[in-house]
Coordinates of C-alpha atoms and ligand atoms in Angstrom, one line a residue:
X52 CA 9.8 -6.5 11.9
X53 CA 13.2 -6.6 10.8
X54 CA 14.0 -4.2 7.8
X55 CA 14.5 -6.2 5.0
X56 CA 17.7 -5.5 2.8
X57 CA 17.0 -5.6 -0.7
X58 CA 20.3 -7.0 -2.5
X59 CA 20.2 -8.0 -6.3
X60 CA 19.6 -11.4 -5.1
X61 CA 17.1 -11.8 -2.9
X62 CA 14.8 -9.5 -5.9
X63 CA 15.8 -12.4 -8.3
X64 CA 14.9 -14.9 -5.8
X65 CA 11.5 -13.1 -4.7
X66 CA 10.6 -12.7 -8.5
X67 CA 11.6 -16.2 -9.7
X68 CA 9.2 -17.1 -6.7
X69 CA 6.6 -14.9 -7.7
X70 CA 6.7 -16.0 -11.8
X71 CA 6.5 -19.6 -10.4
X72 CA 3.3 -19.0 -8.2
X73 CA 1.6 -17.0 -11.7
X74 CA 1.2 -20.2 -13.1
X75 CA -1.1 -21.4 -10.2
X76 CA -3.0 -18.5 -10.0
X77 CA -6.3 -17.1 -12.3
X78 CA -5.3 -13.4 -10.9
X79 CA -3.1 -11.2 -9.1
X80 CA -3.6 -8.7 -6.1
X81 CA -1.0 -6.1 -6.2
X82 CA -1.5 -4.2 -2.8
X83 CA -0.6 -0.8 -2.6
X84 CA -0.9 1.8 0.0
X85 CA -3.7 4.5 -0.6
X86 CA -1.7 7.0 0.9
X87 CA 1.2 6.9 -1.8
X88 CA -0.5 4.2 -4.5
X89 CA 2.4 5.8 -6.6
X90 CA 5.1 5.4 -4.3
X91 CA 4.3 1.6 -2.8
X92 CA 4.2 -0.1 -6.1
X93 CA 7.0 -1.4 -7.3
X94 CA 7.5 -0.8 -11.5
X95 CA 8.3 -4.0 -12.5
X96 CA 5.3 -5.5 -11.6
X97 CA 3.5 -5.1 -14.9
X98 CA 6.6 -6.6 -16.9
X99 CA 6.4 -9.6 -14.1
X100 CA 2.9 -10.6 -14.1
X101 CA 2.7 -9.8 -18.0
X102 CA -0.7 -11.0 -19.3
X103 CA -2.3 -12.2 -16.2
X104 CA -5.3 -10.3 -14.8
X105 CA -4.3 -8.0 -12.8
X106 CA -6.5 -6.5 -9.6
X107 CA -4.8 -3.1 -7.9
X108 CA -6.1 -3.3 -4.4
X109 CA -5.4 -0.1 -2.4
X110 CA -5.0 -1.0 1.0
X111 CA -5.7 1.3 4.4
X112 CA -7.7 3.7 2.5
X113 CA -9.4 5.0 5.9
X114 CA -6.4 6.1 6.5
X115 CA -6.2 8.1 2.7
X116 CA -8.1 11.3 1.4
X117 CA -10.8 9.8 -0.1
X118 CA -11.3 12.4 -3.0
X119 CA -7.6 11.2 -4.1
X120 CA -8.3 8.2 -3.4
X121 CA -11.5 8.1 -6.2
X122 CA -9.1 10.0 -8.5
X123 CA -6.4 7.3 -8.3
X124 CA -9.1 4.7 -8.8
X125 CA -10.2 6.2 -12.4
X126 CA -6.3 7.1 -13.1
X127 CA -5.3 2.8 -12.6
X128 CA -8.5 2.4 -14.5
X129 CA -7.6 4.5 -17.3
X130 CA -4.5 2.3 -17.4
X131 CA -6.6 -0.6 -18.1
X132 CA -6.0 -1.9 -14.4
X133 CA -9.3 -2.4 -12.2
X134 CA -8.6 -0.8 -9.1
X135 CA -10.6 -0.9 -5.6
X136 CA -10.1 0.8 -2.3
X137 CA -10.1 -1.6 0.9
X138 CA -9.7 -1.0 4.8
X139 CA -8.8 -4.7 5.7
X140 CA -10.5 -4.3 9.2
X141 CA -13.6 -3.9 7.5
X142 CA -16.1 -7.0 6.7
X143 CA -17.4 -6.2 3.8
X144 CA -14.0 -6.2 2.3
X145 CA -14.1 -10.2 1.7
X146 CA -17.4 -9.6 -0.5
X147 CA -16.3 -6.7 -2.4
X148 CA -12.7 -8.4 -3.5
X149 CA -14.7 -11.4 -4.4
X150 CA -16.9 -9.7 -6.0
X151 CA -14.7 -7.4 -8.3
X152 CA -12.7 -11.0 -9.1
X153 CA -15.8 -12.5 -10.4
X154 CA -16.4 -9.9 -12.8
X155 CA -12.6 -9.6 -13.9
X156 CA -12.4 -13.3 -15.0
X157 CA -15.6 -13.6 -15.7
X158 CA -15.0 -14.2 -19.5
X159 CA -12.5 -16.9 -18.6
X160 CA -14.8 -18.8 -15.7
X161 CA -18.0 -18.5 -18.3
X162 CA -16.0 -20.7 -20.8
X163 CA -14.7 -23.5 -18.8
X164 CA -18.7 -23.6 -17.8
X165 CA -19.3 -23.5 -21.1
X166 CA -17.0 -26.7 -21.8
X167 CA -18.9 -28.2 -18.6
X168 CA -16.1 -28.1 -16.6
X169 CA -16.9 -28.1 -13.0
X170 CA -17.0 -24.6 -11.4
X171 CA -14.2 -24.2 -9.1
X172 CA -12.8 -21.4 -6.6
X173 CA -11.0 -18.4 -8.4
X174 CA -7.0 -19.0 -7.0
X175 CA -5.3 -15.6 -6.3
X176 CA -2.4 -14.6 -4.8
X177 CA -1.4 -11.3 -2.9
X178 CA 1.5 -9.4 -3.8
X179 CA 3.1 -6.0 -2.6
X180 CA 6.6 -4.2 -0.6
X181 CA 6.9 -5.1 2.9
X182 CA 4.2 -3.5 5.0
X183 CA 1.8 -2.6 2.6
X184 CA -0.9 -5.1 4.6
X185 CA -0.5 -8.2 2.7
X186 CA -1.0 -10.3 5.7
X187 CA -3.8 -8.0 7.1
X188 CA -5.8 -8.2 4.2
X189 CA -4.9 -12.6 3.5
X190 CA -6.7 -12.7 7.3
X191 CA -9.2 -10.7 6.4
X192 CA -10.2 -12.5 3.6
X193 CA -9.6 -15.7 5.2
X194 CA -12.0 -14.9 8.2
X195 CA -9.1 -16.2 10.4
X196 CA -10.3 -19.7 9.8
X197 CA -6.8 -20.1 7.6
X198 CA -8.6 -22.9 5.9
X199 CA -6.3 -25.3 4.5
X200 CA -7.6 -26.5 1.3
X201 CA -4.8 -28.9 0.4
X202 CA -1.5 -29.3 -1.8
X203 CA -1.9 -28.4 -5.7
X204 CA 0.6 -29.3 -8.5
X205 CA 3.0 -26.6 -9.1
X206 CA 2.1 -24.9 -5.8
X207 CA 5.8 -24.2 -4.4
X208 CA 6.7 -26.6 -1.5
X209 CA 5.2 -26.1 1.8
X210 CA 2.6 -23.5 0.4
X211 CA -1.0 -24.0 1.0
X212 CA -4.5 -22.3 -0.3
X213 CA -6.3 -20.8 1.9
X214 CA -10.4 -20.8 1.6
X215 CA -11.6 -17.4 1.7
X216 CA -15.4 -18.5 0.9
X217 CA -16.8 -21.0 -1.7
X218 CA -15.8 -18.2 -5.1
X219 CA -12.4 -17.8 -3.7
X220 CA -8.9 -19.0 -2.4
X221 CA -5.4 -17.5 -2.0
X222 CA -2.2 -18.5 -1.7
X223 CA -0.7 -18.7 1.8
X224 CA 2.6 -16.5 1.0
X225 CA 2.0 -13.4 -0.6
X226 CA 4.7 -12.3 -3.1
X227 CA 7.2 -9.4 -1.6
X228 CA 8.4 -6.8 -3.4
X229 CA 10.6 -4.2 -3.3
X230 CA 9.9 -0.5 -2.9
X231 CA 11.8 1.6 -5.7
X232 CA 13.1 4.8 -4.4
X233 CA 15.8 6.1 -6.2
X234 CA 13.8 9.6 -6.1
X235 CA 14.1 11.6 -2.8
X236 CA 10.4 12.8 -2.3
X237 CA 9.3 9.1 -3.2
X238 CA 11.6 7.6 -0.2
X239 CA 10.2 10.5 2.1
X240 CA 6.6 9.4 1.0
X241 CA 8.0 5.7 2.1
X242 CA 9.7 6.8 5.3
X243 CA 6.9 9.2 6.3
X244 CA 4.0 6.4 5.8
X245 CA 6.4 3.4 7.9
X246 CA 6.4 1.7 4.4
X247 CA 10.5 1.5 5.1
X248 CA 12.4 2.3 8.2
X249 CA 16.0 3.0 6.6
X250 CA 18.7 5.1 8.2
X251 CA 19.3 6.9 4.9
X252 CA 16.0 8.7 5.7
X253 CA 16.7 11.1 8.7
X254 CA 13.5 11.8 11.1
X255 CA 14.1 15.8 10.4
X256 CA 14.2 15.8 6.7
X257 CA 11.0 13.3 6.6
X258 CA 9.5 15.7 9.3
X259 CA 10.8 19.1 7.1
X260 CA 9.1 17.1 3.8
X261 CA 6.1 16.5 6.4
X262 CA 5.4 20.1 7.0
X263 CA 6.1 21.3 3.7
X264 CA 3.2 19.2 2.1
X265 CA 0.5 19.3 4.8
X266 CA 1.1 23.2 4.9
X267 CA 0.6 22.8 0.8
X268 CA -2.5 20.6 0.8
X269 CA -4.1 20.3 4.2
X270 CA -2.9 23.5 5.7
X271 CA -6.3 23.3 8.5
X272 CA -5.4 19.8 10.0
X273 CA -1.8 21.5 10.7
X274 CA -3.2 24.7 12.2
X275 CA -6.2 22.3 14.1
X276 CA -3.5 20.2 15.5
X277 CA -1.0 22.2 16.8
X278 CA -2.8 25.2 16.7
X279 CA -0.8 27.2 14.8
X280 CA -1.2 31.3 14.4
X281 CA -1.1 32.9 11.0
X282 CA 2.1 34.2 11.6
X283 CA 3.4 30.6 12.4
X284 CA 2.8 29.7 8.7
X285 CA 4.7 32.8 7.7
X286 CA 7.7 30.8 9.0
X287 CA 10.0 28.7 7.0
X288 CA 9.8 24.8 7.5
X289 CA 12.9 24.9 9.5
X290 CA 11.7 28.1 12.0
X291 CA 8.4 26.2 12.1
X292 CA 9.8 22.4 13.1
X293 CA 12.1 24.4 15.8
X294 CA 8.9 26.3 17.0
X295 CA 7.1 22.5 16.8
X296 CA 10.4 21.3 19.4
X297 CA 9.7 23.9 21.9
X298 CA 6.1 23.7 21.7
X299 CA 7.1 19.9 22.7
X300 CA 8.6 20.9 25.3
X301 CA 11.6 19.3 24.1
X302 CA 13.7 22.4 23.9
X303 CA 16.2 22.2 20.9
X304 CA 15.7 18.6 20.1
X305 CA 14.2 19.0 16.7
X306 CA 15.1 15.1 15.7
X307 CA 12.8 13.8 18.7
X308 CA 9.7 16.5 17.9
X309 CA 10.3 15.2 13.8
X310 CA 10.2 11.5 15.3
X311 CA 6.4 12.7 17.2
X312 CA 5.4 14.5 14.2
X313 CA 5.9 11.5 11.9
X314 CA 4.3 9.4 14.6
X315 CA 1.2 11.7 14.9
X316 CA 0.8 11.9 11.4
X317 CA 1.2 8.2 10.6
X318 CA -1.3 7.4 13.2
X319 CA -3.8 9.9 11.5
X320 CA -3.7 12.6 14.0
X321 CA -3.7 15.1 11.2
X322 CA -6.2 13.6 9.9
X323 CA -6.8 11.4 6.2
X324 CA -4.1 12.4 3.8
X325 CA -3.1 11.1 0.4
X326 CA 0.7 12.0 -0.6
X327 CA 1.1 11.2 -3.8
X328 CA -1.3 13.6 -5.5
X329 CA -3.1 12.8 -8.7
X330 CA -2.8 16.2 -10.2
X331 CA 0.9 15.4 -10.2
X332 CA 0.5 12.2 -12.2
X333 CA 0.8 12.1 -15.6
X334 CA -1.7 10.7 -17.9
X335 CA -1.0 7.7 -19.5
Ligands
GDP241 N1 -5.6 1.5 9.1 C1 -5.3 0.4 8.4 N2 -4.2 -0.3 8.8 C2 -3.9 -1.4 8.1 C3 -4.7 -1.9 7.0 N3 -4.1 -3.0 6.5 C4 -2.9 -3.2 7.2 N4 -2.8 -2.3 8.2 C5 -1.7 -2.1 9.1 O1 -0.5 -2.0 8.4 C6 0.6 -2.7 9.1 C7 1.3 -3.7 8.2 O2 0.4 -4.7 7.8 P1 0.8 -6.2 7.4 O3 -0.4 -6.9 7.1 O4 1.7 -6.8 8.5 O5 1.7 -5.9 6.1 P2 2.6 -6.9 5.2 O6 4.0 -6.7 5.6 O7 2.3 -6.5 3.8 O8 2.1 -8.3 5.5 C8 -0.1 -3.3 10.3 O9 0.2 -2.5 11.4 C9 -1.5 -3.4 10.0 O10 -2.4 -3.3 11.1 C10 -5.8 -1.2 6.6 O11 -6.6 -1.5 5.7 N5 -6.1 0.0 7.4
MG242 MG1 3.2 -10.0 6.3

């Protein structure tokens, strides 16, 4: 996938898409990463979808420390946003998302029953940055069968709703947004997850950032992996990506050993991990 180069325009053009959709739509799934459900979300969202219900769906959570991954579930819910944790390769995904919409509109669905209007699919659409599993999840919860279930008023041209059962149906293009990172540590949390794949992030400093936080919070997966000694983390995260290059065997060519350490930790070599910590968010 080509990187996608956020200029002022094309963010007025994706929101002005996204605002038109809202009207179509009973909720909103904003995906975010489990690994950084900080760092993935973009803070404009809430001022966006204003006062429609809102559903935080935390994508790739077997690939996330599930203890944070609870926490940050209470945390969005003490926000007053209903959260769940998904792995979009699982089934029972389809019937827990379903499920959790049900209950969040269910105010809203039990009055139109109540004015015996007929009882009709809840309409949804995903939203989230590039990456995040948007598409992944929509065929998930579409069971592949991309159901076409026809042209609705309002529905931007060429857009379709897709059946995911009988309850529900979703809009065929999920809304993109941007990743914010004018922060350093939230662009290494991007960079080091494959959310974004942008020059300004050098392999070695997302490697150096890397080492830094799985010596701080999973210190064991490290010294499991590349079987480290004690004295090894007595070294500084420079002497120890160096020692990482010539363990390698790639001599002094620390950018290609940060490259396979990224790679090994995004494919969950060092196990589950969650990088944006809850004990460093602050309550709202
Ligand atoms: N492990 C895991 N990988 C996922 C999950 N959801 C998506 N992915 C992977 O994340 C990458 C991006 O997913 P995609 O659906 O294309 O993201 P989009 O750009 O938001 O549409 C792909 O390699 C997917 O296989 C998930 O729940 N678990
Ligand atoms: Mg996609």
């Amino acid at each position: 996938m080509a990187t996608i180069q956020w200029f002022p325009g094309h963010m007025a053009k994706a929101i002005r898409q996204l605002e038109e959709n809202l009207h179509v739509v009973d909720i909103v799934f904003e995906l975010v990463d489990a690994r950084i459900p900080q760092s993935s979300r973009n803070p404009e969202i809430e001022r966006i979808i204003k006062e429609k219900p809102h559903l935080v769906i935390m994508t790739k959570s077997d690939l996330a420390d599930p203890e944070q991954t609870k926490n940050w579930i209470k945390k969005f819910k003490a926000q007053g946003l209903p959260a769940i944790a998904v792995d979009s390769k699982a089934n029972i995904t389809t019937k827990t998302v379903t499920r959790i919409s049900q209950s969040i509109l269910a105010e809203k669905l039990d009055n139109e029953h109540q004015k015996g209007l007929k009882e009709r699919p809840i309409r949804a659409i995903t939203v989230g940055i590039p990456n995040v599993g948007k598409s992944t999840l929509l065929n998930r919860l579409v069971n592949k069968r991309a159901a076409q279930v026809g042209d609705r008023p309002g529905v931007t041209k060429g857009q379709q709703w897709l059946r995911s059962s009988s309850k529900l149906q979703l809009l065929d293009t999920p809304g993109i947004l941007w990743p914010k990172f004018d922060d350093e540590e939230t662009g290494q949390a991007l960079a080091l997850t494959g959310a974004i794949k942008d020059q300004r992030f050098a392999s070695d400093d997302v490697a150096l950032y890397a080492l830094k936080f799985f010596r701080q919070y999973y210190p064991e997966e490290l010294q499991k992996r590349y079987k480290l000694t004690e004295d090894d983390f007595e070294l500084s995260d420079v002497d120890l990506l160096l020692k990482l290059t010539k363990q390698f065997g790639m001599k002094d060519d620390y950018e290609r050993a940060s490259d396979r350490l990224i790679l090994d930790i995004r494919k969950g070599k060092l196990g589950r991990y969650t990088l944006n910590r809850t004990d460093g968010v602050a309550d709202e």
